[in-house]
Amino acid sequence: MKKKISLLLVLVMLSSILLAACKKDGANEQVDNLLNNTETEIESYSLDGIKNKGKLIMGTSADYPPFEFHIMVDGKDTIVGFDIEMGKYIADKLGVELEIRDMEFNNLLGGLSTGMLDIVIAGMVNEPDREANFTKPYDSDGVHKILIRKSDQNRFQSEADFNGATLGAQTGSLQKDIAKGIEGATVKELPALNTLIMELKTEKVDGVVMSVEAAELYKETNEDIVIIEKVDLTHGDGGPSIALKTGNDELTEYINEIIDELIELNLIEKWKAEAKELSDQEVKGN
């Protein structure tokens, strides 16, 4: 009887050991799979990874003319702008297709960090608190303007007049930082420029800070708002750059070489002029 019990105990122990070994092997396999998947994700937005998958996934926020904006082409909503042309050029150089994902501006860097996006081209400026790789600037440091209601032209004529007032700016944007630099002004951040314009028109903000190019277009499409022409806001930011996932150094350097080529060929200025003309035509068409 004792021998049978002993034999039974031995069998139970062996089964436990084998089960533990199987579980351990299964866990190791799961860990290996996770590591391999992570490695695959990292490679997917690297230079070779993009070539292997055959497409470049570009994130943008298409409410910022002439950089990127929506128009109707043959009855189809289409994203255009000189940032879009640059994305097409980079994809062509890589020998892949371009896939554009239109997102809220403040979600773009998150899209990079999760691997959902390969690059971001959205008039974005390299700032210390932005966790990403940035290329060299592809455009010059721009001028920024304040849009106000036409009925408030006598009330707001200088930066000092916004002491105690509320300024709107796009969440996470350079213009948000510029607005915060205006003494005494309260800054309200919202993700979309269209929404900010509605806030201005409904008197929820007193002014909206945006680039001069975008301000001109929104002024043309809204008869009840104007630009304060006497106020030029600058940041000394060095101009917009292309953002990539932190550590994606090889692709960053590759795109830097393309930017040098674009500047030398004067293509960026050409695309900017074409995008400005296209946005003007869109305004007149409306």
Short mmCIF file of C-alpha atoms in Angstrom, two decimals, residues 100-240:
data_model
loop_
_atom_site.label_atom_id
_atom_site.label_comp_id
_atom_site.label_asym_id
_atom_site.label_seq_id
_atom_site.Cartn_x
_atom_site.Cartn_y
_atom_site.Cartn_z
CA ILE A 100 -2.18 60.33 -45.23
CA ARG A 101 -3.90 60.22 -41.86
CA ASP A 102 -5.72 63.42 -40.86
CA MET A 103 -5.71 63.84 -37.07
CA GLU A 104 -6.07 66.50 -34.41
CA PHE A 105 -2.79 68.37 -34.09
CA ASN A 106 -2.25 67.48 -30.43
CA ASN A 107 -2.53 63.73 -31.20
CA LEU A 108 0.13 63.63 -33.90
CA LEU A 109 3.16 63.01 -31.68
CA GLY A 110 1.24 60.28 -29.87
CA GLY A 111 0.71 58.64 -33.25
CA LEU A 112 4.48 58.62 -33.74
CA SER A 113 5.27 57.17 -30.32
CA THR A 114 2.80 54.29 -30.77
CA GLY A 115 4.08 53.46 -34.24
CA MET A 116 0.77 54.36 -35.91
CA LEU A 117 2.55 57.05 -37.95
CA ASP A 118 5.93 56.99 -39.69
CA ILE A 119 6.32 60.76 -40.01
CA VAL A 120 4.42 63.94 -39.16
CA ILE A 121 4.35 66.87 -41.58
CA ALA A 122 2.00 69.49 -40.18
CA GLY A 123 3.83 72.80 -39.93
CA MET A 124 5.19 71.55 -36.59
CA VAL A 125 8.08 73.34 -34.90
CA ASN A 126 10.83 71.59 -32.94
CA GLU A 127 10.34 72.56 -29.30
CA PRO A 128 12.13 71.15 -26.19
CA ASP A 129 9.00 69.59 -24.69
CA ARG A 130 8.13 67.65 -27.85
CA GLU A 131 9.42 64.08 -27.59
CA ALA A 132 10.34 63.19 -31.16
CA ASN A 133 13.14 63.30 -33.68
CA PHE A 134 12.97 66.45 -35.79
CA THR A 135 14.56 67.15 -39.14
CA LYS A 136 16.12 70.48 -40.01
CA PRO A 137 13.51 73.22 -40.73
CA TYR A 138 12.08 73.10 -44.25
CA ASP A 139 10.57 76.60 -44.15
CA SER A 140 11.56 79.92 -42.62
CA ASP A 141 10.39 81.31 -39.28
CA GLY A 142 6.96 82.75 -40.01
CA VAL A 143 4.91 85.69 -38.79
CA HIS A 144 1.80 85.07 -36.70
CA LYS A 145 -1.31 87.21 -36.48
CA ILE A 146 -4.33 87.77 -34.25
CA LEU A 147 -7.81 87.45 -35.71
CA ILE A 148 -10.59 89.44 -34.03
CA ARG A 149 -14.24 90.23 -34.67
CA LYS A 150 -14.75 93.14 -37.05
CA SER A 151 -16.94 94.79 -34.41
CA ASP A 152 -13.94 94.87 -32.02
CA GLN A 153 -11.52 96.74 -34.30
CA ASN A 154 -11.49 99.81 -32.06
CA ARG A 155 -11.13 97.73 -28.89
CA PHE A 156 -8.09 95.67 -29.99
CA GLN A 157 -5.30 97.45 -31.84
CA SER A 158 -2.15 96.23 -30.05
CA GLU A 159 -0.85 93.35 -27.91
CA ALA A 160 -1.37 95.47 -24.79
CA ASP A 161 -5.11 95.65 -25.49
CA PHE A 162 -5.42 91.91 -24.77
CA ASN A 163 -4.55 92.36 -21.09
CA GLY A 164 -7.57 90.78 -19.38
CA ALA A 165 -8.90 89.31 -22.65
CA THR A 166 -9.09 85.69 -23.82
CA LEU A 167 -7.05 84.43 -26.77
CA GLY A 168 -7.68 81.16 -28.58
CA ALA A 169 -4.95 78.93 -30.01
CA GLN A 170 -4.63 75.39 -31.31
CA THR A 171 -3.79 72.80 -28.66
CA GLY A 172 -0.10 71.89 -28.60
CA SER A 173 0.80 74.46 -31.26
CA LEU A 174 3.48 77.11 -31.46
CA GLN A 175 0.72 79.72 -31.55
CA LYS A 176 -0.38 78.55 -28.10
CA ASP A 177 3.06 79.44 -26.74
CA ILE A 178 2.99 82.81 -28.50
CA ALA A 179 -0.44 83.59 -27.04
CA LYS A 180 0.78 82.71 -23.55
CA GLY A 181 3.55 85.26 -24.02
CA ILE A 182 1.04 88.12 -24.34
CA GLU A 183 0.92 89.80 -20.94
CA GLY A 184 -2.35 89.54 -19.04
CA ALA A 185 -4.12 87.39 -21.64
CA THR A 186 -5.93 84.16 -20.78
CA VAL A 187 -5.31 81.41 -23.34
CA LYS A 188 -7.99 78.93 -24.39
CA GLU A 189 -6.69 75.88 -26.27
CA LEU A 190 -8.81 73.87 -28.71
CA PRO A 191 -7.74 71.11 -31.12
CA ALA A 192 -9.07 72.56 -34.41
CA LEU A 193 -8.74 75.97 -36.03
CA ASN A 194 -12.29 75.78 -37.38
CA THR A 195 -13.56 75.38 -33.83
CA LEU A 196 -11.49 78.36 -32.69
CA ILE A 197 -13.03 80.51 -35.42
CA MET A 198 -16.50 79.55 -34.19
CA GLU A 199 -15.45 80.43 -30.63
CA LEU A 200 -14.38 83.85 -31.91
CA LYS A 201 -17.58 84.45 -33.85
CA THR A 202 -19.74 83.46 -30.85
CA GLU A 203 -17.73 85.72 -28.49
CA LYS A 204 -16.27 82.89 -26.40
CA VAL A 205 -12.76 84.18 -27.14
CA ASP A 206 -11.65 87.71 -28.03
CA GLY A 207 -8.99 86.77 -30.56
CA VAL A 208 -7.30 83.78 -32.21
CA VAL A 209 -3.56 83.48 -32.82
CA MET A 210 -2.50 81.68 -36.02
CA SER A 211 0.05 81.88 -38.83
CA VAL A 212 -0.34 84.79 -41.23
CA GLU A 213 -1.12 82.40 -44.11
CA ALA A 214 -3.91 80.63 -42.22
CA ALA A 215 -5.23 83.93 -40.84
CA GLU A 216 -5.52 85.40 -44.34
CA LEU A 217 -7.61 82.46 -45.54
CA TYR A 218 -9.94 82.45 -42.54
CA LYS A 219 -10.39 86.20 -42.88
CA GLU A 220 -11.37 85.78 -46.55
CA THR A 221 -13.94 83.09 -45.72
CA ASN A 222 -15.50 84.99 -42.79
CA GLU A 223 -16.71 88.53 -43.45
CA ASP A 224 -17.21 89.31 -39.76
CA ILE A 225 -13.58 88.78 -38.68
CA VAL A 226 -10.41 90.77 -39.42
CA ILE A 227 -6.66 90.64 -38.82
CA ILE A 228 -4.92 93.19 -36.59
CA GLU A 229 -2.48 94.32 -39.27
CA LYS A 230 -0.31 96.38 -36.89
CA VAL A 231 0.54 93.35 -34.71
CA ASP A 232 3.22 90.94 -35.97
CA LEU A 233 3.99 88.10 -33.58
CA THR A 234 7.21 86.11 -33.94
CA HIS A 235 8.76 83.30 -31.96
CA GLY A 236 12.27 82.81 -33.37
CA ASP A 237 11.44 79.14 -33.78
CA GLY A 238 13.50 78.47 -36.89
CA GLY A 239 10.49 77.31 -38.88
CA PRO A 240 8.59 74.01 -39.21
#
